[in-house]
Amino acid sequence: MPAASKKDYYETLGVAKGADADEIRKAYRKLARKYHPDLNPGDKAAEERFKNVQEAYDVLNDDEKRKVYDQYGFYSPNVPPNGGGGGPQGGGPGFGGFDFSEYMRQQAGAQEEESSGGGAFRDIFSNFFGNRGRATTTAQPERGSDLEYGLNVDFWQAIRGTQVKLNIMRQETCPTCHGSGASGSNVAVCPECDGSGTVTQMAGAMKFNLTCPRCGGSGRLKNACPTCRGEGRTMHPDTVEVRIPQGVASGSRLRVAGKGNAGVAGGAAGDLYITIRVEEHPFFKRNGDNIEVQVPMTVSEAGLGAKIEVPTIDGRALLKIPQGTQNGQKFRLRDKGVFNSRKNTRGDEIVEVVLRAPDVHNERTRELLRELAQVDATDPRHDIWDKVQQPGA
Ligand SMILES: [Zn+2]
Ligand SMILES: [Zn+2]
């Protein structure tokens, strides 16, 4: 065991030996603020003071560690509190059995000064004699958590925008206690530990059973509201009206302010977030604000050029195909795409034309195609041979 150096932690924090937990906490906060490295960049002395303050607080704030320190003048995890069995025997001042009654008297004195609120005495007291419940302590306002929902909308709902009624479950302020969590002299089962008095905490792969911080291990909460078991909030189904904006895209997240879970002790409610998934359409494909479609054309339309009718989300539109259009060529119909409510603009429709071979079901068509083959003598494959030629061949 390395020799633990003797340090006066009380002096480091500038408090008296009998200081109670609250005084120690206050002193620590003041000094930690003063010497914090972020506020004293490059100041080695301040950094050292900050470390010492941390170390002192680490020991004095922990009842078990403080007991050891008070007895031996130093703290080491290898020294058990209360002297005796297994600890160092005989010798220095302060060694010997731990005077429990004296300790309780000191702590009781501290308790009086502290009047209310948590502290060393309460923690120790509840560990030994069971708990008094937390329902009477003043809770800090806390914002309610956000809620996440997914919502499917069909293609046309997304294009035009719509109003949707969403049924959700959310925590609301308890109607019985109006959020205070307290009510008369009831005793309720602790919601934190479900009455077991212990909670399980994970630290990496290790599992710890800890005394429930909510009820102090008793599993019961005194003066807790019977409706919400001291939680101040209850789960309720709620219907939320959501406006889906015109042109909403798949994956976009809508925020409905204040429709998340209710806050605690007067804290604001969280928000409701709705992630939209837009269902696909069999013909119109969305690509951002653009609509993409594939439209067939005949050989004569491709060769001679034509005005063809194509579907858009507004209905039919005319598309002019120039003479000599090839299969797979794309044309743009401006402002026939999806309305973007943020930019206040519309996307385009992109039409890809797909060449359809003529349906040769009569002699006349065949004749015309034979004639065409004679007239149009160009070989469409004439330039591919250069591309596939192997070196040295
Ligand atoms: Zn309640
Ligand atoms: Zn509990």
JSON list of C-alpha atoms in Angstrom, two decimals, residues 266-347:
[
{"chain": "A", "resi": 266, "resn": "GLY", "atom": "CA", "xyz": [-43.49, 23.28, -13.83]},
{"chain": "A", "resi": 267, "resn": "GLY", "atom": "CA", "xyz": [-40.91, 22.47, -16.52]},
{"chain": "A", "resi": 268, "resn": "ALA", "atom": "CA", "xyz": [-41.94, 22.95, -20.13]},
{"chain": "A", "resi": 269, "resn": "ALA", "atom": "CA", "xyz": [-43.32, 20.07, -22.15]},
{"chain": "A", "resi": 270, "resn": "GLY", "atom": "CA", "xyz": [-41.10, 18.40, -24.73]},
{"chain": "A", "resi": 271, "resn": "ASP", "atom": "CA", "xyz": [-41.81, 18.44, -28.45]},
{"chain": "A", "resi": 272, "resn": "LEU", "atom": "CA", "xyz": [-43.33, 15.86, -30.73]},
{"chain": "A", "resi": 273, "resn": "TYR", "atom": "CA", "xyz": [-41.26, 14.90, -33.78]},
{"chain": "A", "resi": 274, "resn": "ILE", "atom": "CA", "xyz": [-42.89, 13.14, -36.70]},
{"chain": "A", "resi": 275, "resn": "THR", "atom": "CA", "xyz": [-40.76, 11.44, -39.30]},
{"chain": "A", "resi": 276, "resn": "ILE", "atom": "CA", "xyz": [-42.61, 11.20, -42.62]},
{"chain": "A", "resi": 277, "resn": "ARG", "atom": "CA", "xyz": [-42.35, 8.27, -44.97]},
{"chain": "A", "resi": 278, "resn": "VAL", "atom": "CA", "xyz": [-43.92, 8.93, -48.36]},
{"chain": "A", "resi": 279, "resn": "GLU", "atom": "CA", "xyz": [-45.28, 5.85, -50.10]},
{"chain": "A", "resi": 280, "resn": "GLU", "atom": "CA", "xyz": [-44.21, 5.26, -53.67]},
{"chain": "A", "resi": 281, "resn": "HIS", "atom": "CA", "xyz": [-46.38, 5.79, -56.72]},
{"chain": "A", "resi": 282, "resn": "PRO", "atom": "CA", "xyz": [-46.43, 3.14, -59.46]},
{"chain": "A", "resi": 283, "resn": "PHE", "atom": "CA", "xyz": [-45.79, 5.68, -62.23]},
{"chain": "A", "resi": 284, "resn": "PHE", "atom": "CA", "xyz": [-44.46, 8.94, -60.79]},
{"chain": "A", "resi": 285, "resn": "LYS", "atom": "CA", "xyz": [-41.07, 8.64, -59.15]},
{"chain": "A", "resi": 286, "resn": "ARG", "atom": "CA", "xyz": [-39.93, 11.40, -56.82]},
{"chain": "A", "resi": 287, "resn": "ASN", "atom": "CA", "xyz": [-36.36, 12.57, -56.88]},
{"chain": "A", "resi": 288, "resn": "GLY", "atom": "CA", "xyz": [-36.16, 15.50, -54.51]},
{"chain": "A", "resi": 289, "resn": "ASP", "atom": "CA", "xyz": [-38.51, 18.10, -55.94]},
{"chain": "A", "resi": 290, "resn": "ASN", "atom": "CA", "xyz": [-38.41, 16.52, -59.39]},
{"chain": "A", "resi": 291, "resn": "ILE", "atom": "CA", "xyz": [-40.81, 13.94, -60.75]},
{"chain": "A", "resi": 292, "resn": "GLU", "atom": "CA", "xyz": [-39.35, 11.32, -63.05]},
{"chain": "A", "resi": 293, "resn": "VAL", "atom": "CA", "xyz": [-41.39, 9.30, -65.54]},
{"chain": "A", "resi": 294, "resn": "GLN", "atom": "CA", "xyz": [-40.77, 6.95, -68.44]},
{"chain": "A", "resi": 295, "resn": "VAL", "atom": "CA", "xyz": [-42.95, 7.43, -71.52]},
{"chain": "A", "resi": 296, "resn": "PRO", "atom": "CA", "xyz": [-42.96, 5.15, -74.60]},
{"chain": "A", "resi": 297, "resn": "MET", "atom": "CA", "xyz": [-42.66, 6.54, -78.14]},
{"chain": "A", "resi": 298, "resn": "THR", "atom": "CA", "xyz": [-42.99, 4.88, -81.53]},
{"chain": "A", "resi": 299, "resn": "VAL", "atom": "CA", "xyz": [-40.31, 4.58, -84.19]},
{"chain": "A", "resi": 300, "resn": "SER", "atom": "CA", "xyz": [-42.04, 7.14, -86.38]},
{"chain": "A", "resi": 301, "resn": "GLU", "atom": "CA", "xyz": [-42.42, 9.60, -83.51]},
{"chain": "A", "resi": 302, "resn": "ALA", "atom": "CA", "xyz": [-38.75, 9.19, -82.74]},
{"chain": "A", "resi": 303, "resn": "GLY", "atom": "CA", "xyz": [-37.77, 9.53, -86.36]},
{"chain": "A", "resi": 304, "resn": "LEU", "atom": "CA", "xyz": [-40.09, 12.26, -87.50]},
{"chain": "A", "resi": 305, "resn": "GLY", "atom": "CA", "xyz": [-40.52, 14.13, -84.26]},
{"chain": "A", "resi": 306, "resn": "ALA", "atom": "CA", "xyz": [-43.91, 14.60, -82.60]},
{"chain": "A", "resi": 307, "resn": "LYS", "atom": "CA", "xyz": [-45.97, 16.26, -79.93]},
{"chain": "A", "resi": 308, "resn": "ILE", "atom": "CA", "xyz": [-46.98, 13.61, -77.43]},
{"chain": "A", "resi": 309, "resn": "GLU", "atom": "CA", "xyz": [-49.16, 13.74, -74.34]},
{"chain": "A", "resi": 310, "resn": "VAL", "atom": "CA", "xyz": [-47.44, 12.83, -71.10]},
{"chain": "A", "resi": 311, "resn": "PRO", "atom": "CA", "xyz": [-48.86, 12.50, -67.55]},
{"chain": "A", "resi": 312, "resn": "THR", "atom": "CA", "xyz": [-47.82, 15.05, -64.93]},
{"chain": "A", "resi": 313, "resn": "ILE", "atom": "CA", "xyz": [-49.03, 15.51, -61.35]},
{"chain": "A", "resi": 314, "resn": "ASP", "atom": "CA", "xyz": [-51.20, 18.36, -62.69]},
{"chain": "A", "resi": 315, "resn": "GLY", "atom": "CA", "xyz": [-52.77, 16.19, -65.41]},
{"chain": "A", "resi": 316, "resn": "ARG", "atom": "CA", "xyz": [-51.83, 15.81, -69.08]},
{"chain": "A", "resi": 317, "resn": "ALA", "atom": "CA", "xyz": [-49.14, 17.94, -70.67]},
{"chain": "A", "resi": 318, "resn": "LEU", "atom": "CA", "xyz": [-47.77, 18.20, -74.21]},
{"chain": "A", "resi": 319, "resn": "LEU", "atom": "CA", "xyz": [-44.16, 17.23, -74.85]},
{"chain": "A", "resi": 320, "resn": "LYS", "atom": "CA", "xyz": [-42.45, 18.04, -78.09]},
{"chain": "A", "resi": 321, "resn": "ILE", "atom": "CA", "xyz": [-40.11, 15.30, -79.31]},
{"chain": "A", "resi": 322, "resn": "PRO", "atom": "CA", "xyz": [-37.66, 16.58, -81.90]},
{"chain": "A", "resi": 323, "resn": "GLN", "atom": "CA", "xyz": [-36.90, 14.75, -85.07]},
{"chain": "A", "resi": 324, "resn": "GLY", "atom": "CA", "xyz": [-34.37, 11.95, -84.59]},
{"chain": "A", "resi": 325, "resn": "THR", "atom": "CA", "xyz": [-34.90, 11.41, -80.86]},
{"chain": "A", "resi": 326, "resn": "GLN", "atom": "CA", "xyz": [-33.08, 8.39, -79.46]},
{"chain": "A", "resi": 327, "resn": "ASN", "atom": "CA", "xyz": [-34.28, 5.84, -76.94]},
{"chain": "A", "resi": 328, "resn": "GLY", "atom": "CA", "xyz": [-33.59, 6.93, -73.35]},
{"chain": "A", "resi": 329, "resn": "GLN", "atom": "CA", "xyz": [-33.34, 10.61, -74.12]},
{"chain": "A", "resi": 330, "resn": "LYS", "atom": "CA", "xyz": [-34.63, 12.84, -71.36]},
{"chain": "A", "resi": 331, "resn": "PHE", "atom": "CA", "xyz": [-36.77, 15.94, -71.60]},
{"chain": "A", "resi": 332, "resn": "ARG", "atom": "CA", "xyz": [-37.58, 18.50, -68.97]},
{"chain": "A", "resi": 333, "resn": "LEU", "atom": "CA", "xyz": [-41.02, 19.93, -68.28]},
{"chain": "A", "resi": 334, "resn": "ARG", "atom": "CA", "xyz": [-40.31, 23.03, -66.23]},
{"chain": "A", "resi": 335, "resn": "ASP", "atom": "CA", "xyz": [-42.25, 23.62, -63.02]},
{"chain": "A", "resi": 336, "resn": "LYS", "atom": "CA", "xyz": [-44.21, 20.40, -63.37]},
{"chain": "A", "resi": 337, "resn": "GLY", "atom": "CA", "xyz": [-42.51, 18.87, -60.35]},
{"chain": "A", "resi": 338, "resn": "VAL", "atom": "CA", "xyz": [-43.22, 18.99, -56.61]},
{"chain": "A", "resi": 339, "resn": "PHE", "atom": "CA", "xyz": [-43.94, 22.22, -54.78]},
{"chain": "A", "resi": 340, "resn": "ASN", "atom": "CA", "xyz": [-41.24, 23.04, -52.26]},
{"chain": "A", "resi": 341, "resn": "SER", "atom": "CA", "xyz": [-42.88, 25.00, -49.45]},
{"chain": "A", "resi": 342, "resn": "ARG", "atom": "CA", "xyz": [-39.55, 26.15, -48.04]},
{"chain": "A", "resi": 343, "resn": "LYS", "atom": "CA", "xyz": [-38.21, 27.60, -51.29]},
{"chain": "A", "resi": 344, "resn": "ASN", "atom": "CA", "xyz": [-41.66, 28.44, -52.62]},
{"chain": "A", "resi": 345, "resn": "THR", "atom": "CA", "xyz": [-40.67, 26.94, -55.97]},
{"chain": "A", "resi": 346, "resn": "ARG", "atom": "CA", "xyz": [-41.61, 23.90, -57.98]},
{"chain": "A", "resi": 347, "resn": "GLY", "atom": "CA", "xyz": [-39.38, 21.18, -59.30]}
]
